[in-house]
Amino acid sequence: MNLIAAAFAAAFAAIAGGFGDAIVVSKALESMARQPEQSGTIRGTMILGVGLTESTPILAIVIALILVFK
């Protein structure tokens, strides 16, 4: 039962991370299209946002693995 719960937690974390990344990148591209002169700043902020968005699924998978092998 723990394996199934961990699999669901990891899958949900991966799906949520994908949606989060898609939102961050789409909004950044929209901003770059509106203000091309600020594209360097927006790109840097986008990379930071994607990194922070990806940290949550990684932590969720680590917690799921800890619960499985506890």
PDB file of N, CA, C and O in Angstrom:
ATOM      1  N   MET A   1       0.816  -1.199   0.000  1.00  0.00           N
ATOM      2  CA  MET A   1       0.000   0.000   0.000  1.00  0.00           C
ATOM      3  C   MET A   1       0.861   1.263   0.000  1.00  0.00           C
ATOM      4  O   MET A   1       0.513   2.249  -0.637  1.00  0.00           O
ATOM      5  N   ASN A   2       1.983   1.194   0.738  1.00  0.00           N
ATOM      6  CA  ASN A   2       2.869   2.362   0.764  1.00  0.00           C
ATOM      7  C   ASN A   2       3.466   2.645  -0.605  1.00  0.00           C
ATOM      8  O   ASN A   2       3.684   3.804  -0.959  1.00  0.00           O
ATOM      9  N   LEU A   3       3.740   1.582  -1.358  1.00  0.00           N
ATOM     10  CA  LEU A   3       4.311   1.774  -2.687  1.00  0.00           C
ATOM     11  C   LEU A   3       3.333   2.481  -3.617  1.00  0.00           C
ATOM     12  O   LEU A   3       3.722   3.344  -4.408  1.00  0.00           O
ATOM     13  N   ILE A   4       2.059   2.121  -3.527  1.00  0.00           N
ATOM     14  CA  ILE A   4       1.045   2.751  -4.369  1.00  0.00           C
ATOM     15  C   ILE A   4       0.887   4.225  -3.997  1.00  0.00           C
ATOM     16  O   ILE A   4       0.809   5.098  -4.864  1.00  0.00           O
ATOM     17  N   ALA A   5       0.867   4.515  -2.709  1.00  0.00           N
ATOM     18  CA  ALA A   5       0.738   5.902  -2.258  1.00  0.00           C
ATOM     19  C   ALA A   5       1.947   6.728  -2.692  1.00  0.00           C
ATOM     20  O   ALA A   5       1.801   7.877  -3.133  1.00  0.00           O
ATOM     21  N   ALA A   6       3.136   6.150  -2.602  1.00  0.00           N
ATOM     22  CA  ALA A   6       4.337   6.868  -3.025  1.00  0.00           C
ATOM     23  C   ALA A   6       4.328   7.096  -4.532  1.00  0.00           C
ATOM     24  O   ALA A   6       4.750   8.153  -5.010  1.00  0.00           O
ATOM     25  N   ALA A   7       3.844   6.108  -5.281  1.00  0.00           N
ATOM     26  CA  ALA A   7       3.764   6.267  -6.732  1.00  0.00           C
ATOM     27  C   ALA A   7       2.788   7.379  -7.109  1.00  0.00           C
ATOM     28  O   ALA A   7       3.069   8.188  -8.005  1.00  0.00           O
ATOM     29  N   PHE A   8       1.641   7.434  -6.443  1.00  0.00           N
ATOM     30  CA  PHE A   8       0.687   8.509  -6.704  1.00  0.00           C
ATOM     31  C   PHE A   8       1.263   9.867  -6.329  1.00  0.00           C
ATOM     32  O   PHE A   8       1.080  10.857  -7.048  1.00  0.00           O
ATOM     33  N   ALA A   9       1.967   9.938  -5.205  1.00  0.00           N
ATOM     34  CA  ALA A   9       2.561  11.206  -4.779  1.00  0.00           C
ATOM     35  C   ALA A   9       3.614  11.673  -5.782  1.00  0.00           C
ATOM     36  O   ALA A   9       3.658  12.856  -6.152  1.00  0.00           O
ATOM     37  N   ALA A  10       4.456  10.751  -6.251  1.00  0.00           N
ATOM     38  CA  ALA A  10       5.493  11.117  -7.216  1.00  0.00           C
ATOM     39  C   ALA A  10       4.876  11.528  -8.550  1.00  0.00           C
ATOM     40  O   ALA A  10       5.323  12.490  -9.179  1.00  0.00           O
ATOM     41  N   ALA A  11       3.856  10.807  -8.984  1.00  0.00           N
ATOM     42  CA  ALA A  11       3.209  11.140 -10.257  1.00  0.00           C
ATOM     43  C   ALA A  11       2.518  12.497 -10.184  1.00  0.00           C
ATOM     44  O   ALA A  11       2.637  13.317 -11.111  1.00  0.00           O
ATOM     45  N   PHE A  12       1.808  12.748  -9.101  1.00  0.00           N
ATOM     46  CA  PHE A  12       1.133  14.032  -8.951  1.00  0.00           C
ATOM     47  C   PHE A  12       2.139  15.170  -8.870  1.00  0.00           C
ATOM     48  O   PHE A  12       1.927  16.248  -9.446  1.00  0.00           O
ATOM     49  N   ALA A  13       3.257  14.943  -8.191  1.00  0.00           N
ATOM     50  CA  ALA A  13       4.283  15.978  -8.092  1.00  0.00           C
ATOM     51  C   ALA A  13       4.887  16.279  -9.457  1.00  0.00           C
ATOM     52  O   ALA A  13       5.122  17.441  -9.803  1.00  0.00           O
ATOM     53  N   ALA A  14       5.111  15.243 -10.257  1.00  0.00           N
ATOM     54  CA  ALA A  14       5.676  15.455 -11.592  1.00  0.00           C
ATOM     55  C   ALA A  14       4.701  16.204 -12.492  1.00  0.00           C
ATOM     56  O   ALA A  14       5.097  17.109 -13.234  1.00  0.00           O
ATOM     57  N   ILE A  15       3.430  15.835 -12.427  1.00  0.00           N
ATOM     58  CA  ILE A  15       2.420  16.510 -13.247  1.00  0.00           C
ATOM     59  C   ILE A  15       2.271  17.970 -12.828  1.00  0.00           C
ATOM     60  O   ILE A  15       2.232  18.875 -13.667  1.00  0.00           O
ATOM     61  N   ALA A  16       2.212  18.212 -11.527  1.00  0.00           N
ATOM     62  CA  ALA A  16       2.072  19.579 -11.034  1.00  0.00           C
ATOM     63  C   ALA A  16       3.299  20.420 -11.383  1.00  0.00           C
ATOM     64  O   ALA A  16       3.171  21.600 -11.735  1.00  0.00           O
ATOM     65  N   GLY A  17       4.488  19.822 -11.311  1.00  0.00           N
ATOM     66  CA  GLY A  17       5.699  20.540 -11.698  1.00  0.00           C
ATOM     67  C   GLY A  17       5.701  20.910 -13.170  1.00  0.00           C
ATOM     68  O   GLY A  17       6.130  21.993 -13.549  1.00  0.00           O
ATOM     69  N   GLY A  18       5.201  20.006 -14.003  1.00  0.00           N
ATOM     70  CA  GLY A  18       5.112  20.290 -15.437  1.00  0.00           C
ATOM     71  C   GLY A  18       4.167  21.436 -15.739  1.00  0.00           C
ATOM     72  O   GLY A  18       4.463  22.312 -16.559  1.00  0.00           O
ATOM     73  N   PHE A  19       3.011  21.433 -15.073  1.00  0.00           N
ATOM     74  CA  PHE A  19       2.066  22.531 -15.264  1.00  0.00           C
ATOM     75  C   PHE A  19       2.644  23.845 -14.758  1.00  0.00           C
ATOM     76  O   PHE A  19       2.488  24.893 -15.389  1.00  0.00           O
ATOM     77  N   GLY A  20       3.328  23.797 -13.625  1.00  0.00           N
ATOM     78  CA  GLY A  20       3.942  25.009 -13.083  1.00  0.00           C
ATOM     79  C   GLY A  20       4.999  25.583 -14.010  1.00  0.00           C
ATOM     80  O   GLY A  20       5.057  26.798 -14.236  1.00  0.00           O
ATOM     81  N   ASP A  21       5.843  24.696 -14.556  1.00  0.00           N
ATOM     82  CA  ASP A  21       6.860  25.157 -15.506  1.00  0.00           C
ATOM     83  C   ASP A  21       6.224  25.760 -16.748  1.00  0.00           C
ATOM     84  O   ASP A  21       6.698  26.772 -17.264  1.00  0.00           O
ATOM     85  N   ALA A  22       5.174  25.133 -17.233  1.00  0.00           N
ATOM     86  CA  ALA A  22       4.506  25.643 -18.430  1.00  0.00           C
ATOM     87  C   ALA A  22       3.940  27.036 -18.190  1.00  0.00           C
ATOM     88  O   ALA A  22       4.042  27.915 -19.062  1.00  0.00           O
ATOM     89  N   ILE A  23       3.369  27.255 -17.040  1.00  0.00           N
ATOM     90  CA  ILE A  23       2.809  28.572 -16.727  1.00  0.00           C
ATOM     91  C   ILE A  23       3.907  29.620 -16.631  1.00  0.00           C
ATOM     92  O   ILE A  23       3.780  30.727 -17.177  1.00  0.00           O
ATOM     93  N   VAL A  24       5.009  29.279 -15.942  1.00  0.00           N
ATOM     94  CA  VAL A  24       6.108  30.238 -15.789  1.00  0.00           C
ATOM     95  C   VAL A  24       6.689  30.617 -17.151  1.00  0.00           C
ATOM     96  O   VAL A  24       6.884  31.800 -17.458  1.00  0.00           O
ATOM     97  N   VAL A  25       6.946  29.617 -17.986  1.00  0.00           N
ATOM     98  CA  VAL A  25       7.559  29.887 -19.289  1.00  0.00           C
ATOM     99  C   VAL A  25       6.601  30.651 -20.203  1.00  0.00           C
ATOM    100  O   VAL A  25       7.007  31.588 -20.905  1.00  0.00           O
ATOM    101  N   SER A  26       5.315  30.288 -20.196  1.00  0.00           N
ATOM    102  CA  SER A  26       4.372  30.989 -21.075  1.00  0.00           C
ATOM    103  C   SER A  26       4.218  32.453 -20.676  1.00  0.00           C
ATOM    104  O   SER A  26       4.164  33.336 -21.544  1.00  0.00           O
ATOM    105  N   LYS A  27       4.167  32.724 -19.388  1.00  0.00           N
ATOM    106  CA  LYS A  27       4.055  34.120 -18.953  1.00  0.00           C
ATOM    107  C   LYS A  27       5.326  34.903 -19.256  1.00  0.00           C
ATOM    108  O   LYS A  27       5.271  36.088 -19.608  1.00  0.00           O
ATOM    109  N   ALA A  28       6.486  34.246 -19.139  1.00  0.00           N
ATOM    110  CA  ALA A  28       7.735  34.928 -19.461  1.00  0.00           C
ATOM    111  C   ALA A  28       7.809  35.241 -20.957  1.00  0.00           C
ATOM    112  O   ALA A  28       8.227  36.338 -21.346  1.00  0.00           O
ATOM    113  N   LEU A  29       7.411  34.301 -21.795  1.00  0.00           N
ATOM    114  CA  LEU A  29       7.416  34.564 -23.234  1.00  0.00           C
ATOM    115  C   LEU A  29       6.431  35.659 -23.611  1.00  0.00           C
ATOM    116  O   LEU A  29       6.709  36.488 -24.487  1.00  0.00           O
ATOM    117  N   GLU A  30       5.298  35.673 -22.947  1.00  0.00           N
ATOM    118  CA  GLU A  30       4.315  36.734 -23.186  1.00  0.00           C
ATOM    119  C   GLU A  30       4.895  38.089 -22.791  1.00  0.00           C
ATOM    120  O   GLU A  30       4.724  39.080 -23.514  1.00  0.00           O
ATOM    121  N   SER A  31       5.604  38.128 -21.679  1.00  0.00           N
ATOM    122  CA  SER A  31       6.228  39.383 -21.244  1.00  0.00           C
ATOM    123  C   SER A  31       7.327  39.824 -22.194  1.00  0.00           C
ATOM    124  O   SER A  31       7.482  41.013 -22.469  1.00  0.00           O
ATOM    125  N   MET A  32       8.111  38.862 -22.700  1.00  0.00           N
ATOM    126  CA  MET A  32       9.171  39.205 -23.654  1.00  0.00           C
ATOM    127  C   MET A  32       8.597  39.732 -24.965  1.00  0.00           C
ATOM    128  O   MET A  32       9.195  40.603 -25.601  1.00  0.00           O
ATOM    129  N   ALA A  33       7.447  39.205 -25.357  1.00  0.00           N
ATOM    130  CA  ALA A  33       6.820  39.690 -26.588  1.00  0.00           C
ATOM    131  C   ALA A  33       6.312  41.121 -26.417  1.00  0.00           C
ATOM    132  O   ALA A  33       6.343  41.912 -27.358  1.00  0.00           O
ATOM    133  N   ARG A  34       5.869  41.439 -25.212  1.00  0.00           N
ATOM    134  CA  ARG A  34       5.353  42.791 -24.968  1.00  0.00           C
ATOM    135  C   ARG A  34       6.468  43.810 -24.783  1.00  0.00           C
ATOM    136  O   ARG A  34       6.327  44.971 -25.170  1.00  0.00           O
ATOM    137  N   GLN A  35       7.555  43.390 -24.120  1.00  0.00           N
ATOM    138  CA  GLN A  35       8.669  44.303 -23.860  1.00  0.00           C
ATOM    139  C   GLN A  35       9.984  43.635 -24.242  1.00  0.00           C
ATOM    140  O   GLN A  35      10.692  43.088 -23.390  1.00  0.00           O
ATOM    141  N   PRO A  36      10.339  43.667 -25.509  1.00  0.00           N
ATOM    142  CA  PRO A  36      11.561  42.980 -25.956  1.00  0.00           C
ATOM    143  C   PRO A  36      12.847  43.546 -25.349  1.00  0.00           C
ATOM    144  O   PRO A  36      13.827  42.829 -25.213  1.00  0.00           O
ATOM    145  N   GLU A  37      12.828  44.800 -24.965  1.00  0.00           N
ATOM    146  CA  GLU A  37      14.039  45.401 -24.396  1.00  0.00           C
ATOM    147  C   GLU A  37      14.353  44.852 -23.004  1.00  0.00           C
ATOM    148  O   GLU A  37      15.484  44.958 -22.541  1.00  0.00           O
ATOM    149  N   GLN A  38      13.389  44.257 -22.352  1.00  0.00           N
ATOM    150  CA  GLN A  38      13.579  43.684 -21.014  1.00  0.00           C
ATOM    151  C   GLN A  38      13.754  42.165 -21.048  1.00  0.00           C
ATOM    152  O   GLN A  38      13.663  41.512 -20.022  1.00  0.00           O
ATOM    153  N   SER A  39      14.019  41.614 -22.229  1.00  0.00           N
ATOM    154  CA  SER A  39      14.036  40.155 -22.352  1.00  0.00           C
ATOM    155  C   SER A  39      15.141  39.509 -21.520  1.00  0.00           C
ATOM    156  O   SER A  39      14.961  38.408 -21.000  1.00  0.00           O
ATOM    157  N   GLY A  40      16.281  40.166 -21.354  1.00  0.00           N
ATOM    158  CA  GLY A  40      17.359  39.601 -20.541  1.00  0.00           C
ATOM    159  C   GLY A  40      16.960  39.466 -19.081  1.00  0.00           C
ATOM    160  O   GLY A  40      17.208  38.432 -18.444  1.00  0.00           O
ATOM    161  N   THR A  41      16.342  40.499 -18.552  1.00  0.00           N
ATOM    162  CA  THR A  41      15.882  40.463 -17.165  1.00  0.00           C
ATOM    163  C   THR A  41      14.775  39.439 -16.974  1.00  0.00           C
ATOM    164  O   THR A  41      14.778  38.686 -15.998  1.00  0.00           O
ATOM    165  N   ILE A  42      13.867  39.413 -17.920  1.00  0.00           N
ATOM    166  CA  ILE A  42      12.743  38.462 -17.829  1.00  0.00           C
ATOM    167  C   ILE A  42      13.255  37.031 -17.922  1.00  0.00           C
ATOM    168  O   ILE A  42      12.793  36.144 -17.198  1.00  0.00           O
ATOM    169  N   ARG A  43      14.236  36.787 -18.788  1.00  0.00           N
ATOM    170  CA  ARG A  43      14.789  35.440 -18.950  1.00  0.00           C
ATOM    171  C   ARG A  43      15.452  34.976 -17.652  1.00  0.00           C
ATOM    172  O   ARG A  43      15.289  33.828 -17.227  1.00  0.00           O
ATOM    173  N   GLY A  44      16.202  35.846 -17.008  1.00  0.00           N
ATOM    174  CA  GLY A  44      16.837  35.491 -15.738  1.00  0.00           C
ATOM    175  C   GLY A  44      15.818  35.176 -14.655  1.00  0.00           C
ATOM    176  O   GLY A  44      15.964  34.209 -13.904  1.00  0.00           O
ATOM    177  N   THR A  45      14.775  35.978 -14.598  1.00  0.00           N
ATOM    178  CA  THR A  45      13.708  35.733 -13.630  1.00  0.00           C
ATOM    179  C   THR A  45      12.969  34.437 -13.949  1.00  0.00           C
ATOM    180  O   THR A  45      12.584  33.700 -13.046  1.00  0.00           O
ATOM    181  N   MET A  46      12.803  34.145 -15.243  1.00  0.00           N
ATOM    182  CA  MET A  46      12.134  32.906 -15.646  1.00  0.00           C
ATOM    183  C   MET A  46      12.952  31.690 -15.210  1.00  0.00           C
ATOM    184  O   MET A  46      12.392  30.722 -14.686  1.00  0.00           O
ATOM    185  N   ILE A  47      14.255  31.743 -15.387  1.00  0.00           N
ATOM    186  CA  ILE A  47      15.101  30.614 -14.990  1.00  0.00           C
ATOM    187  C   ILE A  47      15.035  30.407 -13.478  1.00  0.00           C
ATOM    188  O   ILE A  47      14.960  29.270 -13.001  1.00  0.00           O
ATOM    189  N   LEU A  48      15.021  31.485 -12.719  1.00  0.00           N
ATOM    190  CA  LEU A  48      14.882  31.378 -11.271  1.00  0.00           C
ATOM    191  C   LEU A  48      13.526  30.790 -10.898  1.00  0.00           C
ATOM    192  O   LEU A  48      13.429  29.912 -10.034  1.00  0.00           O
ATOM    193  N   GLY A  49      12.475  31.232 -11.571  1.00  0.00           N
ATOM    194  CA  GLY A  49      11.134  30.718 -11.294  1.00  0.00           C
ATOM    195  C   GLY A  49      10.994  29.247 -11.641  1.00  0.00           C
ATOM    196  O   GLY A  49      10.368  28.474 -10.900  1.00  0.00           O
ATOM    197  N   VAL A  50      11.586  28.822 -12.760  1.00  0.00           N
ATOM    198  CA  VAL A  50      11.527  27.407 -13.139  1.00  0.00           C
ATOM    199  C   VAL A  50      12.295  26.568 -12.116  1.00  0.00           C
ATOM    200  O   VAL A  50      11.850  25.479 -11.731  1.00  0.00           O
ATOM    201  N   GLY A  51      13.428  27.073 -11.655  1.00  0.00           N
ATOM    202  CA  GLY A  51      14.193  26.344 -10.641  1.00  0.00           C
ATOM    203  C   GLY A  51      13.421  26.175  -9.350  1.00  0.00           C
ATOM    204  O   GLY A  51      13.415  25.097  -8.746  1.00  0.00           O
ATOM    205  N   LEU A  52      12.756  27.239  -8.920  1.00  0.00           N
ATOM    206  CA  LEU A  52      11.958  27.138  -7.696  1.00  0.00           C
ATOM    207  C   LEU A  52      10.740  26.240  -7.890  1.00  0.00           C
ATOM    208  O   LEU A  52      10.340  25.511  -6.981  1.00  0.00           O
ATOM    209  N   THR A  53      10.159  26.289  -9.079  1.00  0.00           N
ATOM    210  CA  THR A  53       9.002  25.443  -9.361  1.00  0.00           C
ATOM    211  C   THR A  53       9.406  23.969  -9.401  1.00  0.00           C
ATOM    212  O   THR A  53       8.645  23.106  -8.967  1.00  0.00           O
ATOM    213  N   GLU A  54      10.595  23.675  -9.885  1.00  0.00           N
ATOM    214  CA  GLU A  54      11.052  22.285  -9.969  1.00  0.00           C
ATOM    215  C   GLU A  54      11.483  21.731  -8.620  1.00  0.00           C
ATOM    216  O   GLU A  54      11.548  20.522  -8.448  1.00  0.00           O
ATOM    217  N   SER A  55      11.804  22.603  -7.665  1.00  0.00           N
ATOM    218  CA  SER A  55      12.257  22.096  -6.365  1.00  0.00           C
ATOM    219  C   SER A  55      11.135  21.413  -5.592  1.00  0.00           C
ATOM    220  O   SER A  55      11.384  20.457  -4.844  1.00  0.00           O
ATOM    221  N   THR A  56       9.911  21.842  -5.785  1.00  0.00           N
ATOM    222  CA  THR A  56       8.787  21.240  -5.058  1.00  0.00           C
ATOM    223  C   THR A  56       8.544  19.784  -5.465  1.00  0.00           C
ATOM    224  O   THR A  56       8.424  18.921  -4.581  1.00  0.00           O
ATOM    225  N   PRO A  57       8.482  19.433  -6.760  1.00  0.00           N
ATOM    226  CA  PRO A  57       8.321  18.011  -7.100  1.00  0.00           C
ATOM    227  C   PRO A  57       9.495  17.149  -6.655  1.00  0.00           C
ATOM    228  O   PRO A  57       9.303  15.996  -6.264  1.00  0.00           O
ATOM    229  N   ILE A  58      10.709  17.710  -6.695  1.00  0.00           N
ATOM    230  CA  ILE A  58      11.865  16.938  -6.243  1.00  0.00           C
ATOM    231  C   ILE A  58      11.738  16.620  -4.762  1.00  0.00           C
ATOM    232  O   ILE A  58      11.984  15.489  -4.332  1.00  0.00           O
ATOM    233  N   LEU A  59      11.345  17.606  -3.971  1.00  0.00           N
ATOM    234  CA  LEU A  59      11.152  17.365  -2.540  1.00  0.00           C
ATOM    235  C   LEU A  59      10.022  16.368  -2.290  1.00  0.00           C
ATOM    236  O   LEU A  59      10.112  15.529  -1.391  1.00  0.00           O
ATOM    237  N   ALA A  60       8.957  16.434  -3.073  1.00  0.00           N
ATOM    238  CA  ALA A  60       7.852  15.493  -2.907  1.00  0.00           C
ATOM    239  C   ALA A  60       8.287  14.064  -3.212  1.00  0.00           C
ATOM    240  O   ALA A  60       7.903  13.118  -2.512  1.00  0.00           O
ATOM    241  N   ILE A  61       9.093  13.891  -4.234  1.00  0.00           N
ATOM    242  CA  ILE A  61       9.582  12.558  -4.576  1.00  0.00           C
ATOM    243  C   ILE A  61      10.526  12.043  -3.495  1.00  0.00           C
ATOM    244  O   ILE A  61      10.480  10.865  -3.125  1.00  0.00           O
ATOM    245  N   VAL A  62      11.365  12.904  -2.974  1.00  0.00           N
ATOM    246  CA  VAL A  62      12.266  12.498  -1.892  1.00  0.00           C
ATOM    247  C   VAL A  62      11.476  12.078  -0.658  1.00  0.00           C
ATOM    248  O   VAL A  62      11.774  11.051  -0.028  1.00  0.00           O
ATOM    249  N   ILE A  63      10.449  12.832  -0.313  1.00  0.00           N
ATOM    250  CA  ILE A  63       9.622  12.480   0.837  1.00  0.00           C
ATOM    251  C   ILE A  63       8.898  11.163   0.595  1.00  0.00           C
ATOM    252  O   ILE A  63       8.799  10.317   1.492  1.00  0.00           O
ATOM    253  N   ALA A  64       8.410  10.949  -0.623  1.00  0.00           N
ATOM    254  CA  ALA A  64       7.744   9.678  -0.949  1.00  0.00           C
ATOM    255  C   ALA A  64       8.717   8.513  -0.812  1.00  0.00           C
ATOM    256  O   ALA A  64       8.360   7.449  -0.274  1.00  0.00           O
ATOM    257  N   LEU A  65       9.944   8.685  -1.281  1.00  0.00           N
ATOM    258  CA  LEU A  65      10.937   7.618  -1.153  1.00  0.00           C
ATOM    259  C   LEU A  65      11.308   7.359   0.299  1.00  0.00           C
ATOM    260  O   LEU A  65      11.516   6.205   0.692  1.00  0.00           O
ATOM    261  N   ILE A  66      11.389   8.407   1.084  1.00  0.00           N
ATOM    262  CA  ILE A  66      11.677   8.238   2.508  1.00  0.00           C
ATOM    263  C   ILE A  66      10.561   7.443   3.179  1.00  0.00           C
ATOM    264  O   ILE A  66      10.822   6.547   4.002  1.00  0.00           O
ATOM    265  N   LEU A  67       9.328   7.752   2.843  1.00  0.00           N
ATOM    266  CA  LEU A  67       8.203   7.016   3.444  1.00  0.00           C
ATOM    267  C   LEU A  67       8.168   5.559   3.004  1.00  0.00           C
ATOM    268  O   LEU A  67       7.746   4.691   3.770  1.00  0.00           O
ATOM    269  N   VAL A  68       8.602   5.272   1.781  1.00  0.00           N
ATOM    270  CA  VAL A  68       8.608   3.897   1.302  1.00  0.00           C
ATOM    271  C   VAL A  68       9.685   3.081   2.016  1.00  0.00           C
ATOM    272  O   VAL A  68       9.431   1.953   2.454  1.00  0.00           O
ATOM    273  N   PHE A  69      10.868   3.633   2.140  1.00  0.00           N
ATOM    274  CA  PHE A  69      11.991   2.882   2.693  1.00  0.00           C
ATOM    275  C   PHE A  69      12.172   3.092   4.186  1.00  0.00           C
ATOM    276  O   PHE A  69      13.213   2.736   4.742  1.00  0.00           O
ATOM    277  N   LYS A  70      11.196   3.620   4.837  1.00  0.00           N
ATOM    278  CA  LYS A  70      11.254   3.855   6.287  1.00  0.00           C
ATOM    279  C   LYS A  70      11.152   2.564   7.042  1.00  0.00           C
ATOM    280  O   LYS A  70      10.491   1.650   6.778  1.00  0.00           O
TER     281      LYS A  70
END
